[in-house]
mmCIF file with all atom_site columns, C-alpha atoms in Angstrom:
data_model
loop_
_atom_site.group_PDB
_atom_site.id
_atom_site.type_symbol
_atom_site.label_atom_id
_atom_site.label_alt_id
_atom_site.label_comp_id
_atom_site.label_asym_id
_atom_site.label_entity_id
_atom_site.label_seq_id
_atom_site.pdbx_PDB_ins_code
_atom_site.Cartn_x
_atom_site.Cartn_y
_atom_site.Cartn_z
_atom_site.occupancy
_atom_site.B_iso_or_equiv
_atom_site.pdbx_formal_charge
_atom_site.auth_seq_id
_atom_site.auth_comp_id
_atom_site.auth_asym_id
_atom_site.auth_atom_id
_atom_site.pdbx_PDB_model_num
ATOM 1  C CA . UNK A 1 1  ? 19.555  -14.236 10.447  1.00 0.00 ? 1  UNK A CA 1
ATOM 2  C CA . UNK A 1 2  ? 21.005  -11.839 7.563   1.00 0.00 ? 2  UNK A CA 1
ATOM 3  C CA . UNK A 1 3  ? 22.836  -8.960  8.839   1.00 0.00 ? 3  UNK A CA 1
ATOM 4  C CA . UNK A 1 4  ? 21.859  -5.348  8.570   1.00 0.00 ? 4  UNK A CA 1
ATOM 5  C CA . UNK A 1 5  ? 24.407  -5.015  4.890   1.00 0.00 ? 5  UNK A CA 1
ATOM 6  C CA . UNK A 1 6  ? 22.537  -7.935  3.240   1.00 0.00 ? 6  UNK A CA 1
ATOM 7  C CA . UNK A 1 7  ? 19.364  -6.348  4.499   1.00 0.00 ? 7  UNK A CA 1
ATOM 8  C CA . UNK A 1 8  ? 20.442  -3.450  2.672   1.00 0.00 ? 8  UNK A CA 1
ATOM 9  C CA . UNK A 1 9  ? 21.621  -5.050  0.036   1.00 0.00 ? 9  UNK A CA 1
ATOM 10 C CA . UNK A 1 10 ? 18.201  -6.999  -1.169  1.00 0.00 ? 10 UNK A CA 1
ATOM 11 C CA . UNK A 1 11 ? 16.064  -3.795  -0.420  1.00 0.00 ? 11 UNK A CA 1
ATOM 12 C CA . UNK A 1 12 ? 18.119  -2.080  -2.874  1.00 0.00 ? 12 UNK A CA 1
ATOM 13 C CA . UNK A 1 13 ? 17.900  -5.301  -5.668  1.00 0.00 ? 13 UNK A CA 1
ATOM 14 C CA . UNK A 1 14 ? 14.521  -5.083  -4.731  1.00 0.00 ? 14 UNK A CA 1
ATOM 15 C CA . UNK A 1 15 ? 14.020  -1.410  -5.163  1.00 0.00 ? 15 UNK A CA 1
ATOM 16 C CA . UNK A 1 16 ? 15.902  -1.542  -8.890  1.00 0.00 ? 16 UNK A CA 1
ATOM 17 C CA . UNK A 1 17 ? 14.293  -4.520  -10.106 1.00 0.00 ? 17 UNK A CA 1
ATOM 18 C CA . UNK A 1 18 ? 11.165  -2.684  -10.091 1.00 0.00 ? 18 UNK A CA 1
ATOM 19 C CA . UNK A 1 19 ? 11.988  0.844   -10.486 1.00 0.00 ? 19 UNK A CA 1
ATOM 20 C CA . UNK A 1 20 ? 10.677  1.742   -7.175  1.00 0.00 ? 20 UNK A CA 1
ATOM 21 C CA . UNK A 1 21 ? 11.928  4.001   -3.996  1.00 0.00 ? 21 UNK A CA 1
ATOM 22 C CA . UNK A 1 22 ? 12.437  2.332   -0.689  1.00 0.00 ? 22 UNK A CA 1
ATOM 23 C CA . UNK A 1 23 ? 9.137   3.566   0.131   1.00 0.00 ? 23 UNK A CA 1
ATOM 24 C CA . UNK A 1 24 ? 7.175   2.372   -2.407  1.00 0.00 ? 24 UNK A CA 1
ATOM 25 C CA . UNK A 1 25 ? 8.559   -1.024  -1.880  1.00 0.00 ? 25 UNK A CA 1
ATOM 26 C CA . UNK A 1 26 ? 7.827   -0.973  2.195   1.00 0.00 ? 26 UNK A CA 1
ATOM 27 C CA . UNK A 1 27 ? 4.244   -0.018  1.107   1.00 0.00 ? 27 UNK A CA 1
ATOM 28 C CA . UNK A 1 28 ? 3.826   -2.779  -1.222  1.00 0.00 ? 28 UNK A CA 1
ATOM 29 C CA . UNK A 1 29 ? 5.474   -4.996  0.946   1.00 0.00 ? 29 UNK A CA 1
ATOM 30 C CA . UNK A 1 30 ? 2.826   -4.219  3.569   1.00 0.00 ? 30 UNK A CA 1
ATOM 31 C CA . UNK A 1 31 ? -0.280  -4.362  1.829   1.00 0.00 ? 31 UNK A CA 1
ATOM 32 C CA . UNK A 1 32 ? 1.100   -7.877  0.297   1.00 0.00 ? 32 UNK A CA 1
ATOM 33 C CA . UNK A 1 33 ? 1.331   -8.898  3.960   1.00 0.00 ? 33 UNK A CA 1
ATOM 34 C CA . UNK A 1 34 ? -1.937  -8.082  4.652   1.00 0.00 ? 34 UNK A CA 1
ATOM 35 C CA . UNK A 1 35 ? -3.083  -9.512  2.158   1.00 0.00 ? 35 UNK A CA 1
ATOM 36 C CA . UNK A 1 36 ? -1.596  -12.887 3.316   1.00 0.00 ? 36 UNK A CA 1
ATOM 37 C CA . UNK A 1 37 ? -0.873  -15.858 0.766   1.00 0.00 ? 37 UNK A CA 1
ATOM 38 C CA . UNK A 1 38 ? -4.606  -16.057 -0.907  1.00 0.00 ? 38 UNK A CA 1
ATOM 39 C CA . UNK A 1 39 ? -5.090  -12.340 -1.970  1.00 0.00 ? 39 UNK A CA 1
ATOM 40 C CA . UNK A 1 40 ? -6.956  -9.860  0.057   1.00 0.00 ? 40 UNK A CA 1
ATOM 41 C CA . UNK A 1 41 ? -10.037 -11.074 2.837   1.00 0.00 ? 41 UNK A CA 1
ATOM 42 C CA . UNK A 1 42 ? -12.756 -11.570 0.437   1.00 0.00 ? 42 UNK A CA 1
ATOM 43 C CA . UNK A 1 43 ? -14.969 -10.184 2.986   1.00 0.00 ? 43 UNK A CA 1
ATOM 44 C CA . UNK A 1 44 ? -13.069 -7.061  2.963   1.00 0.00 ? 44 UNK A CA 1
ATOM 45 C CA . UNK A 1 45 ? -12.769 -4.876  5.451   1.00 0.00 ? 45 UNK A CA 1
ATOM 46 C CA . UNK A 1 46 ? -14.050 -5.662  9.177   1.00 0.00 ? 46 UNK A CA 1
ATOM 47 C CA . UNK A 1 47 ? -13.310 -2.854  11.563  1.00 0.00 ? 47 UNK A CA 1
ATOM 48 C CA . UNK A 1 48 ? -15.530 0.334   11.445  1.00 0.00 ? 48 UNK A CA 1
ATOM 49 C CA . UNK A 1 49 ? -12.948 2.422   12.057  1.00 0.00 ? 49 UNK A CA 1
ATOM 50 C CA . UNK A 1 50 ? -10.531 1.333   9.350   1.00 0.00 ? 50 UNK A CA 1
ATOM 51 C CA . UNK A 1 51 ? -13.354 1.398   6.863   1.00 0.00 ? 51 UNK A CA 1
ATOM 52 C CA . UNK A 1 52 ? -14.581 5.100   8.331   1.00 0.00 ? 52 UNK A CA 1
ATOM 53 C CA . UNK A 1 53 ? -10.522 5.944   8.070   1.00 0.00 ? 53 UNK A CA 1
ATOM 54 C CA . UNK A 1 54 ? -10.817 4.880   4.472   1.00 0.00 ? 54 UNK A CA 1
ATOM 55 C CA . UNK A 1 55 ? -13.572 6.521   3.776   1.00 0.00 ? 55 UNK A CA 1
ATOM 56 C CA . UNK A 1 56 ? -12.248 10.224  4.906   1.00 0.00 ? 56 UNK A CA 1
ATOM 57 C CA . UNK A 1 57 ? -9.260  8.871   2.877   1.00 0.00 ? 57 UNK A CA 1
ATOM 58 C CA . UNK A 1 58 ? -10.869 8.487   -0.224  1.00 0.00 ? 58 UNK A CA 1
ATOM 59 C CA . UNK A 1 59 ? -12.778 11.612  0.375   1.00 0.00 ? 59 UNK A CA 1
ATOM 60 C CA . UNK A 1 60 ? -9.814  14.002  0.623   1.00 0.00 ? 60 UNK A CA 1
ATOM 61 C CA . UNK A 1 61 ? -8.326  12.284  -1.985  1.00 0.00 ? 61 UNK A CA 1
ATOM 62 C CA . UNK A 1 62 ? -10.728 13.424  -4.045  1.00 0.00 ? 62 UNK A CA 1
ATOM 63 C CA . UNK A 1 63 ? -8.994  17.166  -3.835  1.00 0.00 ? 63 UNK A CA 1
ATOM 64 C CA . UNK A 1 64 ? -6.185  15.963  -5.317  1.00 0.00 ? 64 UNK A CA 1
ATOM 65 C CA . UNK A 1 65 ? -7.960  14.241  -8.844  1.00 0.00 ? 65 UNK A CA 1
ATOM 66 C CA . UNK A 1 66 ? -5.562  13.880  -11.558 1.00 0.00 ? 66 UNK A CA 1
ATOM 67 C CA . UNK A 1 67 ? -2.386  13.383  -9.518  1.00 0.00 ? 67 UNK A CA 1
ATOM 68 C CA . UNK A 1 68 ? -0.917  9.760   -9.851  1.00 0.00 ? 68 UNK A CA 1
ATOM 69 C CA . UNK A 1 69 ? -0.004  9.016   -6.530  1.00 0.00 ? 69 UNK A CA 1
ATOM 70 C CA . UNK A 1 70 ? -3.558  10.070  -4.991  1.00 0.00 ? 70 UNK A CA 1
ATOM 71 C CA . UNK A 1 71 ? -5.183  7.715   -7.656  1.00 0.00 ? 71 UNK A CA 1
ATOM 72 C CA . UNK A 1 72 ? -2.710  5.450   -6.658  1.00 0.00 ? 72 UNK A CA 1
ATOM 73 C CA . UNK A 1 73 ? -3.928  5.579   -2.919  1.00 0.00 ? 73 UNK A CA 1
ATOM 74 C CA . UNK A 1 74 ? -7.695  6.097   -4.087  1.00 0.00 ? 74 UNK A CA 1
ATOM 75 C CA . UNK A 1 75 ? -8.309  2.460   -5.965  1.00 0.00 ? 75 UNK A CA 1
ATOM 76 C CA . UNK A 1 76 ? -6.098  0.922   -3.206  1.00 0.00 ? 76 UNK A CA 1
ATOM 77 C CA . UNK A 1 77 ? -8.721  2.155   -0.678  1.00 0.00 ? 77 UNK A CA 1
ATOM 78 C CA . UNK A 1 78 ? -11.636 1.030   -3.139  1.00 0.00 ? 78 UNK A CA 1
ATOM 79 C CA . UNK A 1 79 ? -10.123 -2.156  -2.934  1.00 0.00 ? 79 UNK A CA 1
ATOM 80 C CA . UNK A 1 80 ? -9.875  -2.678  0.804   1.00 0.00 ? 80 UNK A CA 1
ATOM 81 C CA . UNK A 1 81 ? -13.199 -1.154  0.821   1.00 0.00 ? 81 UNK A CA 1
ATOM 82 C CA . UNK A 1 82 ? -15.081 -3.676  -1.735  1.00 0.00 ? 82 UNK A CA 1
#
C-alpha cells in the first residue's frame, strides 16, 4: 500500500494535469465511482430521497443562474436525475 507522501504526491500530478483544486478532483473522483466502470445507472436514480435532495438542489440552484460552478452542479443533478 502507497504511503501517505506518494498519496500526496499523485493527488497533486493529478490536480495539475487537469488544472483542477484538490476538491474538484475528490468530486470528480466520486461521481466517477458512482458511476462504476459502464457510465452512470441507466435507470438513474432509485432512492426518493436522493432524487427529492436533487430536486431542492436544482431548485436553489436556480438563485444562483449565471454563476459557473452552480451550472456546474445544476446539469450534474439533471444528469443523475434523467
Amino acid at each position: 500500500m502507497p504511503d501517505s507522501k506518494e498519496i500526496a504526491a499523485a493527488i497533486q500530478q493529478a490536480c495539475q494535469q487537469r488544472g483542477w483544486g484538490p476538491s474538484k478532483l475528490a468530486r470528480e473522483v466520486g461521481i466517477a465511482e458512482g458511476r462504476g466502470p459502464h457510465g452512470v445507472d441507466p435507470g438513474g436514480v432509485r432512492s426518493v430521497k436522493v432524487r427529492t435532495a436533487l430536486d431542492d438542489m436544482c431548485t436553489r440552484l436556480n438563485r444562483y443562474a449565471g454563476l459557473p460552478e452552480a451550472d456546474e452542479l445544476r446539469h450534474t443533478s439533471a444528469r443523475l436525475l434523467a
